[in-house]
GROMACS .gro file of C-alpha atoms in nm:
model
  350
    1ILE     CA    1  -1.287  -1.416  -2.620
    2LEU     CA    2  -1.283  -1.039  -2.766
    3LEU     CA    3  -1.267  -0.862  -2.444
    4LYS     CA    4  -0.944  -1.090  -2.372
    5THR     CA    5  -0.818  -0.978  -2.749
    6ILE     CA    6  -0.879  -0.623  -2.697
    7LEU     CA    7  -0.735  -0.640  -2.336
    8LEU     CA    8  -0.416  -0.761  -2.534
    9ALA     CA    9  -0.373  -0.440  -2.700
   10VAL     CA   10  -0.375  -0.280  -2.304
   11ILE     CA   11  -0.119  -0.516  -2.205
   12PHE     CA   12   0.134  -0.513  -2.498
   13LYS     CA   13   0.124  -0.082  -2.422
   14MET     CA   14   0.196  -0.180  -2.050
   15LEU     CA   15   0.482  -0.400  -2.118
   16ALA     CA   16   0.653  -0.124  -2.289
   17SER     CA   17   0.753   0.002  -1.935
   18VAL     CA   18   0.947  -0.336  -1.828
   19VAL     CA   19   1.061  -0.443  -2.192
   20GLU     CA   20   1.252  -0.217  -2.406
   21ASN     CA   21   1.278  -0.328  -2.749
   22ARG     CA   22   0.921  -0.351  -2.928
   23GLU     CA   23   1.068  -0.699  -3.090
   24ASP     CA   24   1.118  -0.824  -2.763
   25ARG     CA   25   0.747  -0.700  -2.653
   26GLY     CA   26   0.590  -0.858  -2.933
   27LEU     CA   27   0.744  -1.163  -2.888
   28VAL     CA   28   0.628  -1.175  -2.496
   29LEU     CA   29   0.301  -1.051  -2.614
   30THR     CA   30   0.301  -1.360  -2.842
   31LEU     CA   31   0.367  -1.627  -2.592
   32ILE     CA   32   0.069  -1.401  -2.330
   33ALA     CA   33  -0.175  -1.455  -2.626
   34PHE     CA   34  -0.100  -1.826  -2.745
   35SER     CA   35  -0.108  -1.956  -2.405
   36PRO     CA   36  -0.377  -2.203  -2.314
   37SER     CA   37  -0.435  -2.019  -1.954
   38TYR     CA   38  -0.480  -1.689  -2.108
   39PHE     CA   39  -0.790  -1.818  -2.270
   40LEU     CA   40  -0.979  -2.013  -2.020
   41TYR     CA   41  -1.307  -1.979  -2.017
   42SER     CA   42  -1.593  -2.065  -1.728
   43ASP     CA   43  -1.972  -2.066  -1.686
   44TRP     CA   44  -1.942  -1.728  -1.510
   45ILE     CA   45  -1.831  -1.378  -1.655
   46MET     CA   46  -1.670  -1.239  -1.371
   47ALA     CA   47  -1.390  -1.571  -1.306
   48GLU     CA   48  -1.139  -1.732  -1.526
   49ASN     CA   49  -1.266  -1.523  -1.825
   50LEU     CA   50  -1.140  -1.198  -1.700
   51PHE     CA   51  -0.847  -1.303  -1.455
   52SER     CA   52  -0.614  -1.393  -1.635
   53PRO     CA   53  -0.624  -1.021  -1.829
   54LEU     CA   54  -0.652  -0.864  -1.507
   55LEU     CA   55  -0.385  -1.041  -1.321
   56LEU     CA   56  -0.100  -0.946  -1.565
   57ILE     CA   57  -0.263  -0.595  -1.607
   58THR     CA   58  -0.236  -0.553  -1.227
   59ILE     CA   59   0.127  -0.704  -1.220
   60LEU     CA   60   0.254  -0.463  -1.476
   61TYR     CA   61   0.092  -0.196  -1.306
   62TYR     CA   62   0.269  -0.300  -0.989
   63ILE     CA   63   0.589  -0.374  -1.118
   64SER     CA   64   0.582  -0.075  -1.322
   65ARG     CA   65   0.412   0.231  -1.067
   66ARG     CA   66   0.511   0.174  -0.760
   67ASN     CA   67   0.897   0.340  -0.737
   68ILE     CA   68   0.638   0.648  -0.779
   69MET     CA   69   0.616   0.620  -0.369
   70ILE     CA   70   0.984   0.724  -0.320
   71SER     CA   71   1.032   0.992  -0.613
   72ASP     CA   72   1.087   1.350  -0.541
   73THR     CA   73   0.965   1.442  -0.868
   74ILE     CA   74   0.598   1.314  -0.841
   75ALA     CA   75   0.326   1.519  -0.714
   76LEU     CA   76   0.133   1.383  -0.427
   77LYS     CA   77  -0.168   1.390  -0.616
   78ASN     CA   78  -0.041   1.167  -0.871
   79LYS     CA   79   0.100   0.903  -0.590
   80LEU     CA   80  -0.268   0.922  -0.422
   81SER     CA   81  -0.456   0.839  -0.735
   82SER     CA   82  -0.175   0.550  -0.853
   83SER     CA   83  -0.236   0.437  -0.508
   84ALA     CA   84  -0.611   0.419  -0.561
   85ILE     CA   85  -0.566   0.257  -0.863
   86ALA     CA   86  -0.325   0.041  -0.711
   87GLY     CA   87  -0.600  -0.085  -0.458
   88ALA     CA   88  -0.892  -0.105  -0.685
   89LEU     CA   89  -0.709  -0.361  -0.951
   90ALA     CA   90  -0.608  -0.605  -0.629
   91VAL     CA   91  -0.986  -0.588  -0.483
   92ALA     CA   92  -1.104  -0.666  -0.895
   93LEU     CA   93  -0.878  -0.936  -0.889
   94PHE     CA   94  -1.064  -1.087  -0.557
   95GLU     CA   95  -1.371  -1.006  -0.720
   96THR     CA   96  -1.307  -1.183  -1.053
   97LYS     CA   97  -1.195  -1.452  -0.846
   98TYR     CA   98  -1.269  -1.510  -0.477
   99LEU     CA   99  -0.907  -1.723  -0.432
  100ALA     CA  100  -0.720  -1.441  -0.514
  101ILE     CA  101  -0.797  -1.296  -0.176
  102ILE     CA  102  -0.481  -1.436  -0.028
  103LEU     CA  103  -0.287  -1.203  -0.269
  104ILE     CA  104  -0.431  -0.861  -0.111
  105PRO     CA  105  -0.171  -0.849   0.163
  106LEU     CA  106   0.118  -0.896  -0.112
  107TRP     CA  107  -0.034  -0.654  -0.321
  108PHE     CA  108   0.001  -0.435  -0.022
  109ALA     CA  109   0.360  -0.502   0.080
  110PHE     CA  110   0.511  -0.493  -0.223
  111TRP     CA  111   0.355  -0.159  -0.307
  112PHE     CA  112   0.457   0.044  -0.016
  113SER     CA  113   0.782  -0.188   0.077
  114CYS     CA  114   0.984   0.038  -0.156
  115SER     CA  115   0.903   0.358   0.121
  116VAL     CA  116   1.050   0.120   0.423
  117PRO     CA  117   1.428   0.263   0.372
  118LEU     CA  118   1.303   0.579   0.374
  119LEU     CA  119   1.084   0.596   0.670
  120LYS     CA  120   1.309   0.825   0.865
  121ASN     CA  121   1.229   1.105   0.641
  122LYS     CA  122   0.907   1.284   0.745
  123LYS     CA  123   0.753   1.365   0.426
  124VAL     CA  124   0.806   1.018   0.388
  125ILE     CA  125   0.603   0.895   0.670
  126LYS     CA  126   0.328   1.102   0.547
  127GLU     CA  127   0.310   1.034   0.211
  128ALA     CA  128   0.316   0.704   0.247
  129LEU     CA  129   0.034   0.712   0.544
  130LEU     CA  130  -0.197   0.904   0.281
  131CYS     CA  131  -0.118   0.663   0.025
  132ILE     CA  132  -0.219   0.351   0.278
  133ILE     CA  133  -0.545   0.518   0.354
  134CYS     CA  134  -0.626   0.596  -0.019
  135TRP     CA  135  -0.518   0.217  -0.110
  136GLY     CA  136  -0.786   0.107   0.175
  137ILE     CA  137  -1.036   0.332   0.067
  138SER     CA  138  -1.006   0.259  -0.290
  139ILE     CA  139  -1.057  -0.141  -0.181
  140GLY     CA  140  -1.339  -0.038   0.061
  141LEU     CA  141  -1.516   0.104  -0.182
  142VAL     CA  142  -1.508  -0.174  -0.440
  143LEU     CA  143  -1.610  -0.438  -0.163
  144GLY     CA  144  -1.888  -0.190  -0.023
  145GLY     CA  145  -2.011  -0.139  -0.377
  146VAL     CA  146  -2.034  -0.544  -0.403
  147VAL     CA  147  -2.216  -0.593  -0.097
  148LEU     CA  148  -2.459  -0.327  -0.136
  149THR     CA  149  -2.534  -0.447  -0.491
  150TYR     CA  150  -2.580  -0.815  -0.352
  151CYS     CA  151  -2.865  -0.686  -0.096
  152VAL     CA  152  -3.019  -0.457  -0.352
  153LYS     CA  153  -3.086  -0.757  -0.617
  154SER     CA  154  -3.145  -1.051  -0.312
  155GLY     CA  155  -3.351  -0.810  -0.118
  156CYS     CA  156  -3.178  -0.878   0.208
  157LYS     CA  157  -3.079  -0.635   0.481
  158ILE     CA  158  -2.694  -0.545   0.518
  159ASP     CA  159  -2.581  -0.772   0.827
  160LEU     CA  160  -2.228  -0.923   0.897
  161GLU     CA  161  -2.366  -1.301   0.741
  162ILE     CA  162  -2.486  -1.085   0.392
  163VAL     CA  163  -2.125  -0.948   0.407
  164LYS     CA  164  -1.952  -1.266   0.436
  165LEU     CA  165  -2.169  -1.440   0.176
  166SER     CA  166  -2.131  -1.167  -0.093
  167LEU     CA  167  -1.748  -1.164  -0.050
  168GLY     CA  168  -1.768  -1.542  -0.100
  169PHE     CA  169  -1.677  -1.643   0.258
  170SER     CA  170  -1.971  -1.890   0.293
  171SER     CA  171  -1.922  -2.097  -0.044
  172GLY     CA  172  -1.708  -2.348  -0.153
  173SER     CA  173  -1.376  -2.378   0.078
  174GLY     CA  174  -1.449  -2.056   0.233
  175PRO     CA  175  -1.345  -2.030   0.565
  176GLU     CA  176  -1.709  -2.016   0.686
  177ASN     CA  177  -1.744  -2.358   0.556
  178THR     CA  178  -1.432  -2.523   0.681
  179GLY     CA  179  -1.415  -2.390   1.020
  180TYR     CA  180  -1.110  -2.114   0.935
  181LYS     CA  181  -0.881  -2.432   0.866
  182MET     CA  182  -0.571  -2.299   0.628
  183LEU     CA  183  -0.325  -2.570   0.609
  184PRO     CA  184  -0.325  -2.774   0.302
  185GLN     CA  185  -0.219  -3.129   0.238
  186MET     CA  186   0.087  -3.219   0.103
  187LYS     CA  187  -0.004  -3.416  -0.182
  188TRP     CA  188  -0.243  -3.135  -0.356
  189ILE     CA  189   0.086  -2.899  -0.294
  190ILE     CA  190   0.264  -3.115  -0.485
  191CYS     CA  191   0.000  -3.176  -0.755
  192TYR     CA  192  -0.065  -2.798  -0.782
  193THR     CA  193   0.260  -2.758  -0.851
  194ALA     CA  194   0.278  -3.017  -1.119
  195TYR     CA  195   0.002  -2.922  -1.339
  196PRO     CA  196   0.126  -2.556  -1.408
  197PHE     CA  197   0.525  -2.662  -1.452
  198LEU     CA  198   0.382  -2.901  -1.719
  199GLN     CA  199   0.307  -2.584  -1.922
  200ALA     CA  200   0.604  -2.352  -1.811
  201ALA     CA  201   0.868  -2.612  -1.834
  202ILE     CA  202   1.012  -2.427  -2.130
  203ILE     CA  203   0.962  -2.132  -2.004
  204VAL     CA  204   1.141  -2.181  -1.642
  205GLY     CA  205   1.402  -2.343  -1.823
  206GLU     CA  206   1.483  -2.042  -2.025
  207ASN     CA  207   1.434  -1.807  -1.679
  208LEU     CA  208   1.697  -2.055  -1.506
  209LYS     CA  209   2.009  -1.974  -1.755
  210ILE     CA  210   2.005  -1.633  -1.582
  211ARG     CA  211   2.230  -1.622  -1.280
  212TRP     CA  212   2.106  -1.430  -0.980
  213LYS     CA  213   2.398  -1.215  -0.924
  214ASP     CA  214   2.379  -1.103  -1.269
  215ILE     CA  215   2.023  -0.947  -1.179
  216PRO     CA  216   1.995  -0.564  -1.065
  217LYS     CA  217   1.835  -0.561  -0.724
  218SER     CA  218   1.527  -0.402  -0.795
  219ILE     CA  219   1.452  -0.687  -1.074
  220ARG     CA  220   1.542  -0.970  -0.761
  221GLU     CA  221   1.229  -0.758  -0.616
  222ASN     CA  222   1.038  -0.783  -0.906
  223ILE     CA  223   1.106  -1.186  -0.918
  224ILE     CA  224   1.065  -1.271  -0.555
  225PHE     CA  225   0.695  -1.062  -0.617
  226LEU     CA  226   0.599  -1.287  -0.905
  227ARG     CA  227   0.700  -1.601  -0.757
  228SER     CA  228   0.526  -1.531  -0.443
  229ILE     CA  229   0.217  -1.493  -0.628
  230SER     CA  230   0.287  -1.825  -0.790
  231LEU     CA  231   0.390  -1.993  -0.439
  232LEU     CA  232   0.050  -1.812  -0.302
  233LEU     CA  233  -0.199  -1.935  -0.607
  234ILE     CA  234  -0.067  -2.302  -0.512
  235PHE     CA  235  -0.118  -2.307  -0.167
  236VAL     CA  236  -0.457  -2.177  -0.192
  237ALA     CA  237  -0.558  -2.417  -0.461
  238ALA     CA  238  -0.414  -2.665  -0.255
  239ARG     CA  239  -0.594  -2.569   0.043
  240HIS     CA  240  -0.912  -2.552  -0.165
  241SER     CA  241  -0.886  -2.887  -0.260
  242SER     CA  242  -0.751  -3.025   0.075
  243LEU     CA  243  -1.095  -2.897   0.228
  244VAL     CA  244  -1.377  -2.853  -0.015
  245ASP     CA  245  -1.671  -3.110   0.039
  246TYR     CA  246  -1.684  -3.336  -0.258
  247ASN     CA  247  -1.272  -3.412  -0.204
  248ALA     CA  248  -1.386  -3.565   0.125
  249ASP     CA  249  -1.351  -3.911   0.031
  250GLY     CA  250  -1.082  -3.894  -0.202
  251MET     CA  251  -0.918  -3.689  -0.480
  252LEU     CA  252  -1.173  -3.651  -0.713
  253LYS     CA  253  -1.112  -3.301  -0.863
  254LEU     CA  254  -0.818  -3.097  -0.947
  255LEU     CA  255  -0.896  -2.744  -1.052
  256GLY     CA  256  -0.574  -2.675  -1.246
  257ARG     CA  257  -0.743  -2.341  -1.380
  258TYR     CA  258  -0.655  -2.228  -1.036
  259VAL     CA  259  -0.259  -2.258  -1.108
  260THR     CA  260  -0.271  -2.228  -1.448
  261TYR     CA  261  -0.187  -1.866  -1.443
  262ILE     CA  262   0.148  -1.955  -1.316
  263VAL     CA  263   0.303  -1.997  -1.659
  264LEU     CA  264   0.178  -1.636  -1.762
  265ILE     CA  265   0.354  -1.510  -1.468
  266GLU     CA  266   0.721  -1.689  -1.576
  267ILE     CA  267   0.626  -1.493  -1.913
  268ILE     CA  268   0.674  -1.202  -1.742
  269ILE     CA  269   0.977  -1.288  -1.567
  270TYR     CA  270   1.140  -1.421  -1.888
  271ALA     CA  271   1.016  -1.036  -2.004
  272ILE     CA  272   1.226  -0.880  -1.737
  273THR     CA  273   1.526  -1.092  -1.735
  274GLU     CA  274   1.576  -1.191  -2.097
  275LYS     CA  275   1.877  -0.918  -2.162
  276TYR     CA  276   2.085  -1.043  -1.844
  277LYS     CA  277   2.163  -1.389  -1.978
  278LYS     CA  278   2.524  -1.432  -2.013
  279GLU     CA  279   2.748  -1.749  -2.116
  280GLU     CA  280   2.748  -2.023  -1.914
  281LYS     CA  281   2.947  -2.333  -1.879
  282ALA     CA  282   2.825  -2.668  -2.073
  283ILE     CA  283   2.817  -2.885  -1.735
  284ASP     CA  284   2.556  -2.606  -1.617
  285ARG     CA  285   2.342  -2.624  -1.914
  286PHE     CA  286   2.330  -3.035  -1.911
  287PHE     CA  287   2.273  -3.074  -1.554
  288ARG     CA  288   1.965  -2.789  -1.588
  289ILE     CA  289   1.850  -2.946  -1.895
  290PHE     CA  290   1.833  -3.312  -1.686
  291MET     CA  291   1.650  -3.158  -1.403
  292LEU     CA  292   1.386  -2.986  -1.643
  293VAL     CA  293   1.372  -3.337  -1.828
  294ALA     CA  294   1.322  -3.532  -1.551
  295CYS     CA  295   1.088  -3.283  -1.334
  296THR     CA  296   0.862  -3.298  -1.691
  297VAL     CA  297   0.825  -3.701  -1.671
  298PHE     CA  298   0.799  -3.693  -1.276
  299CYS     CA  299   0.483  -3.403  -1.282
  300TYR     CA  300   0.328  -3.598  -1.599
  301ALA     CA  301   0.328  -3.928  -1.373
  302ILE     CA  302   0.194  -3.762  -1.081
  303LEU     CA  303  -0.097  -3.624  -1.243
  304TYR     CA  304  -0.169  -3.834  -1.537
  305GLY     CA  305   0.014  -4.176  -1.449
  306ASN     CA  306  -0.127  -4.252  -1.092
  307PHE     CA  307   0.245  -4.266  -1.009
  308ALA     CA  308   0.196  -4.146  -0.643
  309TRP     CA  309  -0.167  -4.175  -0.564
  310LYS     CA  310  -0.509  -4.313  -0.708
  311PRO     CA  311  -0.759  -4.021  -0.776
  312ALA     CA  312  -1.102  -4.108  -0.903
  313GLU     CA  313  -1.079  -4.140  -1.301
  314ASP     CA  314  -1.211  -3.794  -1.407
  315TRP     CA  315  -1.068  -3.620  -1.128
  316LEU     CA  316  -0.874  -3.376  -1.431
  317ALA     CA  317  -1.234  -3.354  -1.608
  318SER     CA  318  -1.303  -3.031  -1.462
  319LEU     CA  319  -0.989  -2.810  -1.551
  320ARG     CA  320  -1.174  -2.647  -1.833
  321GLY     CA  321  -0.831  -2.574  -1.982
  322LEU     CA  322  -0.740  -2.591  -2.363
  323GLU     CA  323  -0.386  -2.742  -2.198
  324ASN     CA  324  -0.514  -3.024  -2.056
  325LEU     CA  325  -0.686  -3.187  -2.354
  326ALA     CA  326  -0.328  -3.191  -2.496
  327PHE     CA  327  -0.212  -3.345  -2.162
  328LEU     CA  328  -0.506  -3.627  -2.205
  329LYS     CA  329  -0.522  -3.660  -2.558
  330LEU     CA  330  -0.155  -3.679  -2.638
  331GLY     CA  331  -0.052  -3.855  -2.339
  332TYR     CA  332   0.291  -3.943  -2.344
  333ILE     CA  333   0.392  -3.780  -2.654
  334PHE     CA  334   0.306  -3.457  -2.492
  335VAL     CA  335   0.597  -3.563  -2.243
  336ILE     CA  336   0.830  -3.640  -2.569
  337VAL     CA  337   0.769  -3.332  -2.785
  338THR     CA  338   0.828  -3.115  -2.443
  339CYS     CA  339   1.153  -3.284  -2.353
  340ILE     CA  340   1.243  -3.221  -2.704
  341LEU     CA  341   1.170  -2.865  -2.685
  342ILE     CA  342   1.319  -2.810  -2.366
  343VAL     CA  343   1.672  -2.966  -2.505
  344VAL     CA  344   1.634  -2.768  -2.839
  345SER     CA  345   1.577  -2.414  -2.616
  346GLN     CA  346   1.868  -2.491  -2.397
  347VAL     CA  347   2.118  -2.583  -2.661
  348PHE     CA  348   1.987  -2.343  -2.942
  349GLY     CA  349   1.786  -2.063  -2.742
  350LYS     CA  350   1.902  -1.741  -2.727
   0.00000   0.00000   0.00000
């Protein structure tokens, strides 16, 4: 908790690159600090305990720094060092939580995609290739260090099987244990979409106030990037629960902590789009309120009301998230309060 509190200061400083007004930055930081998903806990020091602040730091770094790749005023050595840091952050997330492996291609694509339109320029091609090499070396060094540390501690010799084991490929729902099956079951996709929505419904409602056409292209790219992270987290969590051995006989465990970070992503989307809000028609607001309330009730019924499936009674007992306590203890009181807050924020919100 102490480390996460300290990292909030880093996040606040990095928010300056995407939120100009200091008061707005304070509001965003407050939303992050009091989000239950920021204070997940785990039995392992390098798991949920660090993943949430590290994810926010990585997102803010990528959003604020990627455009240096196409800047004529930035020296090549600065582009190389920034790419190395970007690679290190991407792989640090993976080492913090194995399921983040699915995000590595997305980090790569987002960081270097801004260079694509300029690839006719030989200088840009040369610099992009050097930065890609630097990004890859950074990832290789971190992964190599992890494998070496594992071998030294375990006394094993380095071989392919040890590499797979130390990188998590042979644990849980890792590909070695599931025959490299990749597709999740639809019921798990629905459940892992419903869980973060219950946390983020109010923020999602605020984000839906902004019309897509009113947002600049660069901000749209950031939103697509952020929502892609959310979709990949849902996908990998659903795949895990679909294939892991303890769910072989039914829906025994839903690990909401795998997707609870989506509320933090929605807060970042709120931070970068809030200033683009404009007046809207009453009918549009009414329809959005209706849909948000309906989705909130539906999501709660799916997860906690056995509306569609009959999971095990304690299938939500291992979430380790503070928000789950509210869902369980308050029951439909939580749904009513959330729906009221949705209406208030939509009608009277900024």
